[in-house]
mmCIF file of C-alpha atoms in Angstrom:
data_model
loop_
_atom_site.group_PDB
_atom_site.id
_atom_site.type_symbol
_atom_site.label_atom_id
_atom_site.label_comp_id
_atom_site.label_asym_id
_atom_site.label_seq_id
_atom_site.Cartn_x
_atom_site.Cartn_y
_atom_site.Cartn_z
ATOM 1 C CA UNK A 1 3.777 5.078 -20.335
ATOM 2 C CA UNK A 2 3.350 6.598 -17.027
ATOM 3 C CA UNK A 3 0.193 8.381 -15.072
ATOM 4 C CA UNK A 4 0.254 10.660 -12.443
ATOM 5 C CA UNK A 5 -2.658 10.553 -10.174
ATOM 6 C CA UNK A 6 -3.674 14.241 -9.156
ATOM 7 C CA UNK A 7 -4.409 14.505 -5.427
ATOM 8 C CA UNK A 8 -7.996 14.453 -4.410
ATOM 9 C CA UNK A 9 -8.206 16.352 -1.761
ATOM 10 C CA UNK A 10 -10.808 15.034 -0.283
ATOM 11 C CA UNK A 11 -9.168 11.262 0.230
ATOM 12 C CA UNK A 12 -5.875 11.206 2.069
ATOM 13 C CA UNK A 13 -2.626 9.908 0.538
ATOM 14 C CA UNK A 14 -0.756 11.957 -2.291
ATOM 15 C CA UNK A 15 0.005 9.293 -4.720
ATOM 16 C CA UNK A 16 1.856 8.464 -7.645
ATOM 17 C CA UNK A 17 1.335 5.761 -9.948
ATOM 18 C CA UNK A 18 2.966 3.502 -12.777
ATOM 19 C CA UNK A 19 0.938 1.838 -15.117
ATOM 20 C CA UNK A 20 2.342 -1.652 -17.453
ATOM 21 C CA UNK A 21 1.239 -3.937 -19.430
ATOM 22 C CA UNK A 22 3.762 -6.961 -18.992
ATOM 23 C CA UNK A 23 3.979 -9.696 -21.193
ATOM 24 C CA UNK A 24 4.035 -12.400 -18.876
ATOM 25 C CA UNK A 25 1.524 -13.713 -17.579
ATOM 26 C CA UNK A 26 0.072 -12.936 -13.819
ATOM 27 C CA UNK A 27 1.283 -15.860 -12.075
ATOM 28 C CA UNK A 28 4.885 -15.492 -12.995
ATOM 29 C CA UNK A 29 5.119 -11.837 -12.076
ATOM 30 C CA UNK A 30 3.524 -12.947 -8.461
ATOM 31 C CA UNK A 31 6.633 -15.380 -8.298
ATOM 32 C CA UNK A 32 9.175 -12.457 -9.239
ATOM 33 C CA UNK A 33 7.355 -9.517 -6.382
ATOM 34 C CA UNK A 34 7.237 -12.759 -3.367
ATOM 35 C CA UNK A 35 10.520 -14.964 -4.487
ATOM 36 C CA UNK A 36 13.699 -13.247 -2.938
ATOM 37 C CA UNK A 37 16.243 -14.638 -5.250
ATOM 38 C CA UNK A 38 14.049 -13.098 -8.346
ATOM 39 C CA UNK A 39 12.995 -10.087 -6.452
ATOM 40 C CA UNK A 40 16.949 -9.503 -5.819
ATOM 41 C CA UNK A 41 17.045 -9.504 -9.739
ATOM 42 C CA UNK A 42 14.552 -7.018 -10.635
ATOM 43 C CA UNK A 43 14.013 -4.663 -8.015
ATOM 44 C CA UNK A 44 16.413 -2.088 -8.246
ATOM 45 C CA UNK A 45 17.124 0.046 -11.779
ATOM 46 C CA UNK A 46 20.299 -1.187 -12.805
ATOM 47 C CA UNK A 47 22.880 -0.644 -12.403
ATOM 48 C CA UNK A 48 21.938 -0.185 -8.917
ATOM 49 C CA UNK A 49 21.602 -3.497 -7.383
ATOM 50 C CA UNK A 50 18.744 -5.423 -4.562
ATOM 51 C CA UNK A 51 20.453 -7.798 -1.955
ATOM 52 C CA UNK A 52 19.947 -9.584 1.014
ATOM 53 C CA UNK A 53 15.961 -9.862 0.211
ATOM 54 C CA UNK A 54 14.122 -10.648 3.476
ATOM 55 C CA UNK A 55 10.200 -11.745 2.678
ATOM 56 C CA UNK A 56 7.828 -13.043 5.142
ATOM 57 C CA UNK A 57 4.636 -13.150 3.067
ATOM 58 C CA UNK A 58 1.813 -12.126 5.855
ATOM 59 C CA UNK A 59 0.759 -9.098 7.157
ATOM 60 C CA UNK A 60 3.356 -7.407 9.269
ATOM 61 C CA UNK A 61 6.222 -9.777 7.778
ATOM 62 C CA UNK A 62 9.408 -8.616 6.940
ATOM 63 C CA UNK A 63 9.965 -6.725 3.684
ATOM 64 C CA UNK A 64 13.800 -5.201 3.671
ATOM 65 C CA UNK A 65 16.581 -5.274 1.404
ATOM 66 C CA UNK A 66 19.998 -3.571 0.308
ATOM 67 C CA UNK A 67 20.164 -1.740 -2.542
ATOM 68 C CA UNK A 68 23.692 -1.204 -3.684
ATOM 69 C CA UNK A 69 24.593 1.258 -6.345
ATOM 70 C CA UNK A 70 27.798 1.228 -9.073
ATOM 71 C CA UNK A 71 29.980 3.549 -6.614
ATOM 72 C CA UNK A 72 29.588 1.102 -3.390
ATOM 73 C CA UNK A 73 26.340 3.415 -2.052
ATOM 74 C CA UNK A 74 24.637 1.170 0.343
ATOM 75 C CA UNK A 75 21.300 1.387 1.998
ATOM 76 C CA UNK A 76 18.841 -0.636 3.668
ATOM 77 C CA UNK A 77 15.497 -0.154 3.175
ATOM 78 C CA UNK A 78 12.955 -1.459 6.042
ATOM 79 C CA UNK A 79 9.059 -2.156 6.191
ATOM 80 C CA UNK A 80 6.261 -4.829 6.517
ATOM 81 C CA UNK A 81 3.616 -6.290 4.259
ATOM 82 C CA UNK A 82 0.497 -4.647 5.152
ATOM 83 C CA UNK A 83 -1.505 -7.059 2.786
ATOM 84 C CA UNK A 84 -1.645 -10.071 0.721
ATOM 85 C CA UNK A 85 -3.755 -11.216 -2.112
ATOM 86 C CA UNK A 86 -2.059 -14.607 -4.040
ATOM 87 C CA UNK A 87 -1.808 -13.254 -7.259
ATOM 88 C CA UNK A 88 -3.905 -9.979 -7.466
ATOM 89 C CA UNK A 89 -2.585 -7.652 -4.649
ATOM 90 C CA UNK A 90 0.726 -6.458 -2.220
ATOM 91 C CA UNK A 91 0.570 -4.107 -0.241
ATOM 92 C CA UNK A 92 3.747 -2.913 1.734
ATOM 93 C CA UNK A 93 4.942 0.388 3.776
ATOM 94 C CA UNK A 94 8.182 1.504 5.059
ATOM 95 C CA UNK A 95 6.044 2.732 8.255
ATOM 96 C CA UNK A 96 7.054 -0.258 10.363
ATOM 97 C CA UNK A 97 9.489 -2.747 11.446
ATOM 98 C CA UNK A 98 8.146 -6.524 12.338
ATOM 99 C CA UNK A 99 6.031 -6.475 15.522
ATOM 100 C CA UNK A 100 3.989 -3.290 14.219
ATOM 101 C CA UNK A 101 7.169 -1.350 15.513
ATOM 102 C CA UNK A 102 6.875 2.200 14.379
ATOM 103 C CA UNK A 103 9.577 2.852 11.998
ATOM 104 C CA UNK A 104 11.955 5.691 11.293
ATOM 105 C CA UNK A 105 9.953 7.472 8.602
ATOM 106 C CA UNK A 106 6.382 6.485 7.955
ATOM 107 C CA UNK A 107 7.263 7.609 4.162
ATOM 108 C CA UNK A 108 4.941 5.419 1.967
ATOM 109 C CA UNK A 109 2.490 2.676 1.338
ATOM 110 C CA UNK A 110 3.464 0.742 -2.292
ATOM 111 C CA UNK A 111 0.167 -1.065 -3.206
ATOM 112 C CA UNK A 112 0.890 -3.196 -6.478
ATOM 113 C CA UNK A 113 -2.019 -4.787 -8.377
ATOM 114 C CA UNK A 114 -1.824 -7.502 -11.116
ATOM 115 C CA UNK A 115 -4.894 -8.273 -13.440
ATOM 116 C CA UNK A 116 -4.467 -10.741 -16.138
ATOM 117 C CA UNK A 117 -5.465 -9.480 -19.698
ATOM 118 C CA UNK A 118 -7.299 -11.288 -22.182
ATOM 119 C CA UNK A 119 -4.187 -12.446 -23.998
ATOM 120 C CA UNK A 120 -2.453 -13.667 -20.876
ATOM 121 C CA UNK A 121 -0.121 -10.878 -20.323
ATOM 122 C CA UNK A 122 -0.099 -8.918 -16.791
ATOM 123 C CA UNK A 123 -2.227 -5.010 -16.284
ATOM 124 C CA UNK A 124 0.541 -3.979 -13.738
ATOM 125 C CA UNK A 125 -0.560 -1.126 -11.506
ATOM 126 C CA UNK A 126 2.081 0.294 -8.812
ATOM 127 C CA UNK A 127 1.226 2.965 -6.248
ATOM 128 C CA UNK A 128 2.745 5.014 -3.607
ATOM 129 C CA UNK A 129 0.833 6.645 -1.745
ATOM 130 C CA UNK A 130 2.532 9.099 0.524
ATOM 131 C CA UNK A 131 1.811 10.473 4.356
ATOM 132 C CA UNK A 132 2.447 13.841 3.030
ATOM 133 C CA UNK A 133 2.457 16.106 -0.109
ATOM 134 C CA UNK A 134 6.256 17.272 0.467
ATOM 135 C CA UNK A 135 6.983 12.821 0.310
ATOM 136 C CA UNK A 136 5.488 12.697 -2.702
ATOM 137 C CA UNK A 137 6.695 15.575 -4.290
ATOM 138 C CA UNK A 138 10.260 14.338 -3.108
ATOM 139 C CA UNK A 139 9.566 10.806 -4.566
ATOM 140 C CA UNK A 140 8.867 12.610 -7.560
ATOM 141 C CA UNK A 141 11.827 14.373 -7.792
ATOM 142 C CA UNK A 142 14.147 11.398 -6.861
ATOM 143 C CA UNK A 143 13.108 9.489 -9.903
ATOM 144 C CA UNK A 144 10.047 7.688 -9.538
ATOM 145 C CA UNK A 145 8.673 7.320 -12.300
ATOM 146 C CA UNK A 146 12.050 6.795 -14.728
ATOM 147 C CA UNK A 147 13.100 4.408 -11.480
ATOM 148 C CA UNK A 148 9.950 2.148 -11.165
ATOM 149 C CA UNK A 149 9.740 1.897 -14.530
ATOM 150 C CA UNK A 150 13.079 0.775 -15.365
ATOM 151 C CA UNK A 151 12.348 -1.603 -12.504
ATOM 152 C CA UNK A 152 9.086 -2.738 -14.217
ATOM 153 C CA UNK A 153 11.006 -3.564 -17.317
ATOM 154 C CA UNK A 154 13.493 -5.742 -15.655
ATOM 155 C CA UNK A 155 10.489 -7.033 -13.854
ATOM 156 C CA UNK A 156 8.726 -7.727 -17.023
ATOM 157 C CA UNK A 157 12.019 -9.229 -18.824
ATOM 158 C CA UNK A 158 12.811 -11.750 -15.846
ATOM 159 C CA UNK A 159 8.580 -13.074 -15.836
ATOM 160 C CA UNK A 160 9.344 -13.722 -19.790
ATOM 161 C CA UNK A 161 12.341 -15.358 -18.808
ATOM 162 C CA UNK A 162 10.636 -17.849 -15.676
ATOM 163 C CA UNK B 1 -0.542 0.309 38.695
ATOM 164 C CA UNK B 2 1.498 1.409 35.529
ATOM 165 C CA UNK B 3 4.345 1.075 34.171
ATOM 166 C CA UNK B 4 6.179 3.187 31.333
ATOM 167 C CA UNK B 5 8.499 1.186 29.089
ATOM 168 C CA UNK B 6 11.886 3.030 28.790
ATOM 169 C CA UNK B 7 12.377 3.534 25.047
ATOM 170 C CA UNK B 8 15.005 0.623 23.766
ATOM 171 C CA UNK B 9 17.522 2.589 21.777
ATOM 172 C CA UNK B 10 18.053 -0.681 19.428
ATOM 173 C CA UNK B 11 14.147 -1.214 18.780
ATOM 174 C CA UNK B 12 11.968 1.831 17.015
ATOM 175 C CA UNK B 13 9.321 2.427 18.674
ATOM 176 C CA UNK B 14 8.885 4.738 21.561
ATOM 177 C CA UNK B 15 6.591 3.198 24.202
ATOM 178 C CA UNK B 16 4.145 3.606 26.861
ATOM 179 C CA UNK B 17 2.628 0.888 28.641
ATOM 180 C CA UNK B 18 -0.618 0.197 30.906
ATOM 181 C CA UNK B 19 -0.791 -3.239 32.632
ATOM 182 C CA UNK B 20 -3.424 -4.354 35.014
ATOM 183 C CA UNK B 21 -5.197 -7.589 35.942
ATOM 184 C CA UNK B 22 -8.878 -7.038 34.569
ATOM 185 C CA UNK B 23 -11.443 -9.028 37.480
ATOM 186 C CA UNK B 24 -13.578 -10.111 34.036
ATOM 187 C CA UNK B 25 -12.951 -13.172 31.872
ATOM 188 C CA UNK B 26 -10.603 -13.135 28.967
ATOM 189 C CA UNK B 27 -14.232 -13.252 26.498
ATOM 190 C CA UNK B 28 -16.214 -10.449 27.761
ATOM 191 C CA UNK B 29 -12.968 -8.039 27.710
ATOM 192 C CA UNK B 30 -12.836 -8.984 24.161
ATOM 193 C CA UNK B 31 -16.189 -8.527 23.275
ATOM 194 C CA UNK B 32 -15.747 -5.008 25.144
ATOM 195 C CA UNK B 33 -12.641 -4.423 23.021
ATOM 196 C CA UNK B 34 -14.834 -5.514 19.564
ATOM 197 C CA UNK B 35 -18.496 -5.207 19.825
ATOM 198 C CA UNK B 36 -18.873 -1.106 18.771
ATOM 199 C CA UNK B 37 -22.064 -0.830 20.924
ATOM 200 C CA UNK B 38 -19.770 -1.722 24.328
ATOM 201 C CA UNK B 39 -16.535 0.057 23.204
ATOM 202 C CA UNK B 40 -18.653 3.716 23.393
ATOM 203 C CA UNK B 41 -19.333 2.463 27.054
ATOM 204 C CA UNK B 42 -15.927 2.599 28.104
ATOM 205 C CA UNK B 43 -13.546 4.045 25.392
ATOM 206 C CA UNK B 44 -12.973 7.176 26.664
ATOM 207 C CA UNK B 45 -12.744 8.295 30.546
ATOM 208 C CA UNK B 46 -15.935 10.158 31.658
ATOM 209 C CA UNK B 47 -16.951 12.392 31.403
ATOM 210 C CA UNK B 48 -16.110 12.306 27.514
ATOM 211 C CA UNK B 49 -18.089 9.965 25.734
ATOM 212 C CA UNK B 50 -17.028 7.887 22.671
ATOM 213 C CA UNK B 51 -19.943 7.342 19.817
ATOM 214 C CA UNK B 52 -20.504 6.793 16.032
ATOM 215 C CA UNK B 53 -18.151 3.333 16.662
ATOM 216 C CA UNK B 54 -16.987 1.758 13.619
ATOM 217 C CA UNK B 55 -15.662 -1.084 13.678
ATOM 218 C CA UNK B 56 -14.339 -3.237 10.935
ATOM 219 C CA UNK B 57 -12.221 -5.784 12.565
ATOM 220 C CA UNK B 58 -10.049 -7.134 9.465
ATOM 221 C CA UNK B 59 -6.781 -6.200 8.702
ATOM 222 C CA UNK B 60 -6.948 -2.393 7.165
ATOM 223 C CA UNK B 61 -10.522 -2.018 8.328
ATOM 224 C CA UNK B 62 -11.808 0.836 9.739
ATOM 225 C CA UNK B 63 -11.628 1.409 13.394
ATOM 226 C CA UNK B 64 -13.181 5.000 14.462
ATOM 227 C CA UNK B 65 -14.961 6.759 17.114
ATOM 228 C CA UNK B 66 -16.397 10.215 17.844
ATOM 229 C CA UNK B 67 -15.245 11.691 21.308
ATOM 230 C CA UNK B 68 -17.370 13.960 23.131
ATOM 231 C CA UNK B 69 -16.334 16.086 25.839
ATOM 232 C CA UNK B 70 -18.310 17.596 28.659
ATOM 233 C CA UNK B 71 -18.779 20.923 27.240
ATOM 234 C CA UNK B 72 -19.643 20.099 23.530
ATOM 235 C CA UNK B 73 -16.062 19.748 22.540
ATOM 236 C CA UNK B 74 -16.086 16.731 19.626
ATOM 237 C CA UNK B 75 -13.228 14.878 17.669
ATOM 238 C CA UNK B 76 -12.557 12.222 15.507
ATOM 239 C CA UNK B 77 -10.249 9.577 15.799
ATOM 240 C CA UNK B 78 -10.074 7.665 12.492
ATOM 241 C CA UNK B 79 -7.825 4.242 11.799
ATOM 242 C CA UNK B 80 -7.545 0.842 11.090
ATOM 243 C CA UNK B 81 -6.912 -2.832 12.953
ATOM 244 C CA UNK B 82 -3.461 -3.918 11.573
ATOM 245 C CA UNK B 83 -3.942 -7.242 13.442
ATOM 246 C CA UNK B 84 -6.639 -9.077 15.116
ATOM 247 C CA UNK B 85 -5.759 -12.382 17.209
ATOM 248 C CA UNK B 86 -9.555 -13.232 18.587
ATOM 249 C CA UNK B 87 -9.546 -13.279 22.346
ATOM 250 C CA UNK B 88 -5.781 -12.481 22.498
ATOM 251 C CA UNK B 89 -4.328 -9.292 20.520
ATOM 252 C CA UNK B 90 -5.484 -6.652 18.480
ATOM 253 C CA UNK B 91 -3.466 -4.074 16.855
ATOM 254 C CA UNK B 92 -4.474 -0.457 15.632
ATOM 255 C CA UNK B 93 -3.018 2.698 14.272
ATOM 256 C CA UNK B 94 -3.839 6.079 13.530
ATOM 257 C CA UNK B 95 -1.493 6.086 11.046
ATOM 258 C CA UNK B 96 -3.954 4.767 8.127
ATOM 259 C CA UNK B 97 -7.639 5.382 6.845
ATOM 260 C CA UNK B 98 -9.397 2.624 5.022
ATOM 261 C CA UNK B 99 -7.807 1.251 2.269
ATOM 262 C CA UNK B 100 -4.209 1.613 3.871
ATOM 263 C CA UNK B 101 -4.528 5.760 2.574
ATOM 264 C CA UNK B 102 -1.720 7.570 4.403
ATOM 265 C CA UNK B 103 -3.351 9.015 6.993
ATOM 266 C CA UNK B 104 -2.783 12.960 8.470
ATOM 267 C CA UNK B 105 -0.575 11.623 10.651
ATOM 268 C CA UNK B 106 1.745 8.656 11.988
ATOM 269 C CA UNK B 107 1.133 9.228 15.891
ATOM 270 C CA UNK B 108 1.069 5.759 17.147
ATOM 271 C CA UNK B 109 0.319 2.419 17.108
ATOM 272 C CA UNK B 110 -2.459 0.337 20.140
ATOM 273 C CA UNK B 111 -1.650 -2.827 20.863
ATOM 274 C CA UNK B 112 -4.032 -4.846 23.228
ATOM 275 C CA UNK B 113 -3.231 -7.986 24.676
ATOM 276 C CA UNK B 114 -5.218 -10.476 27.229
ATOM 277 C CA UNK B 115 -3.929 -13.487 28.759
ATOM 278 C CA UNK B 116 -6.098 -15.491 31.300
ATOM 279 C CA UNK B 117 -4.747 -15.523 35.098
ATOM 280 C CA UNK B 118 -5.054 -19.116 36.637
ATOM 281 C CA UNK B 119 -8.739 -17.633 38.605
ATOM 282 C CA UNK B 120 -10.122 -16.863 35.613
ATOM 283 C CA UNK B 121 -9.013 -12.576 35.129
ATOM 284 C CA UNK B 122 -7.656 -10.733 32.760
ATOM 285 C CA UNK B 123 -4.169 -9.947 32.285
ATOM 286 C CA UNK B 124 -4.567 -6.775 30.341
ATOM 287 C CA UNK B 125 -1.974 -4.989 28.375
ATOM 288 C CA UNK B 126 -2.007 -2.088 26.652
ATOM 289 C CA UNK B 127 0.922 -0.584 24.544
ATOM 290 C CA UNK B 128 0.905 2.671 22.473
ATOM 291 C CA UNK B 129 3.967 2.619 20.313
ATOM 292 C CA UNK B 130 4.936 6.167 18.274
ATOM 293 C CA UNK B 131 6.792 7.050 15.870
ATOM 294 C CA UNK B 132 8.800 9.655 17.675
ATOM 295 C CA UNK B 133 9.731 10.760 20.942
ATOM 296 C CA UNK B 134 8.137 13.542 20.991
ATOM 297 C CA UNK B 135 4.807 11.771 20.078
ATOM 298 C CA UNK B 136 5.476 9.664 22.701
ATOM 299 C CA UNK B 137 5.854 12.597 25.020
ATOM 300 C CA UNK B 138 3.150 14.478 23.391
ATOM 301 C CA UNK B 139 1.178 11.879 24.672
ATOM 302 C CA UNK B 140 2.680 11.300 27.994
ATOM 303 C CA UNK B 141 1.441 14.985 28.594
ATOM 304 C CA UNK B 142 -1.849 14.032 27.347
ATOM 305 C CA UNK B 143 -2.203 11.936 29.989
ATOM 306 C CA UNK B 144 -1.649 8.463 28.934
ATOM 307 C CA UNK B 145 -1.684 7.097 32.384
ATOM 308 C CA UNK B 146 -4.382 8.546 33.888
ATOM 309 C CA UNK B 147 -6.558 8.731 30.532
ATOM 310 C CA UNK B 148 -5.935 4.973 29.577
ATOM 311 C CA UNK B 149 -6.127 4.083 33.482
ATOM 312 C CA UNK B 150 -9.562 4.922 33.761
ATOM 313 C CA UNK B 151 -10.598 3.816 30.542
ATOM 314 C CA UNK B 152 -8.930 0.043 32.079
ATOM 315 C CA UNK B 153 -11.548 0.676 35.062
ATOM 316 C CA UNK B 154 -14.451 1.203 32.693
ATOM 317 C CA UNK B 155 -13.677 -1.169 30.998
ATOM 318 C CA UNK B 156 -13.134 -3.823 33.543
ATOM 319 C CA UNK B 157 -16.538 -2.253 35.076
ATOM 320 C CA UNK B 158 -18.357 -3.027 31.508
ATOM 321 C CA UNK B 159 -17.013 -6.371 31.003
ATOM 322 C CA UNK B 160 -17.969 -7.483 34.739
ATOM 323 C CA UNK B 161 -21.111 -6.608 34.585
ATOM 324 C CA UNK B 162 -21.965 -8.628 31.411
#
């Protein structure tokens, strides 16, 4: 259900990618990526949880959010839209605060593509692309694959659901 | 004729600043600032010389240069406009390659800004904002001040005389 990109070594940024079909169709799973109150409901595997959802849909808005986990972990995670397409493409890093403001880590860049199918469900591509090799291989090994796609899942059950 | 931001501890983002007041209109700075056939006249403090000027000025597109130095030493710089206010601002980092790829490394991100003065100058102002402190002093080493200084001059030179 899930394909890992190889590196090419020639193009920069070691990614890793998740593959869906959804069934739900492409304008609903826009609403449940830009909507806080549905992102909030999807985002995290459960039974970790998203919270406090800050979106400001242009490039360099706010992305951040808690994520809460069964034992009372907390953390925030911080970072800015880098791109929008209604519809068709996101594209958000954890590189920067609002303003352009280098951030902590420049860990990632999440690109996430929808293309409708022919029978009105959703082709769902998610990437992270990574500054390094060792951020991708620690992605990897922190569950990114089982973790986004539990998250696509819930994604895809609350779209049905809209 | 400079002045260095002290880094605020409760904003990322460790700063250096250049401020001057440019004796060229607010237009032909930006057109200095945008047009790749006028930024290889003053991008780099002679006697290097910036060439091969690419310029895509969209969010994510490609802004890179060749510099040249006075005895055949030659490097890249490679990134991409994060934000592009015409005649005002306009953002860049190194920290991407086309297509928002991770790039080899998050050093910093440019910001540019012009304001008109009341007679018709340029109030010029030129952040670079890193990741880390030692990027930032990395870069202080460098010569940020001196190097960016006398690029300002050029530049002001190259926009006056248009």
């Amino acid at each position: 259900m899930h394909k890992q990109d190889d590196t090419n070594p020639t193009e920069p940024g070691h990614v890793l990618t998740l593959e869906r079909v959804l069934d739900a169709p492409v304008d609903k799973v826009w609403r449940c990526w830009t909507e806080p109150e549905l992102v909030q409901r999807w985002f995290c595997p459960r039974p970790w949880q998203a919270s406090n959802v800050r979106i400001d849909l242009r490039p360099g808005g706010e992305f951040s959010s808690t994520m809460t986990g069964p034992n009372g972990e907390s953390f925030d995670t911080m970072g800015v839209f880098l791109e929008i397409e209604p519809r068709s493409r996101l594209v958000t890093t954890d590189a920067f605060r609002p303003g352009w403001r280098p951030g902590d880590r420049a860990f990632m860049v999440a690109e996430m593509t929808l293309d409708a199918t022919n029978d009105g469900r959703t082709r769902y591509v998610a990437r992270a692309m990574h500054w390094t090799a060792d951020a991708r291989e620690e992605h990897e090994k922190m569950g990114f694959h089982d973790g986004w796609g539990r998250a696509a899942e819930q994604l895809e059950d609350l779209a049905k659901s809209l």
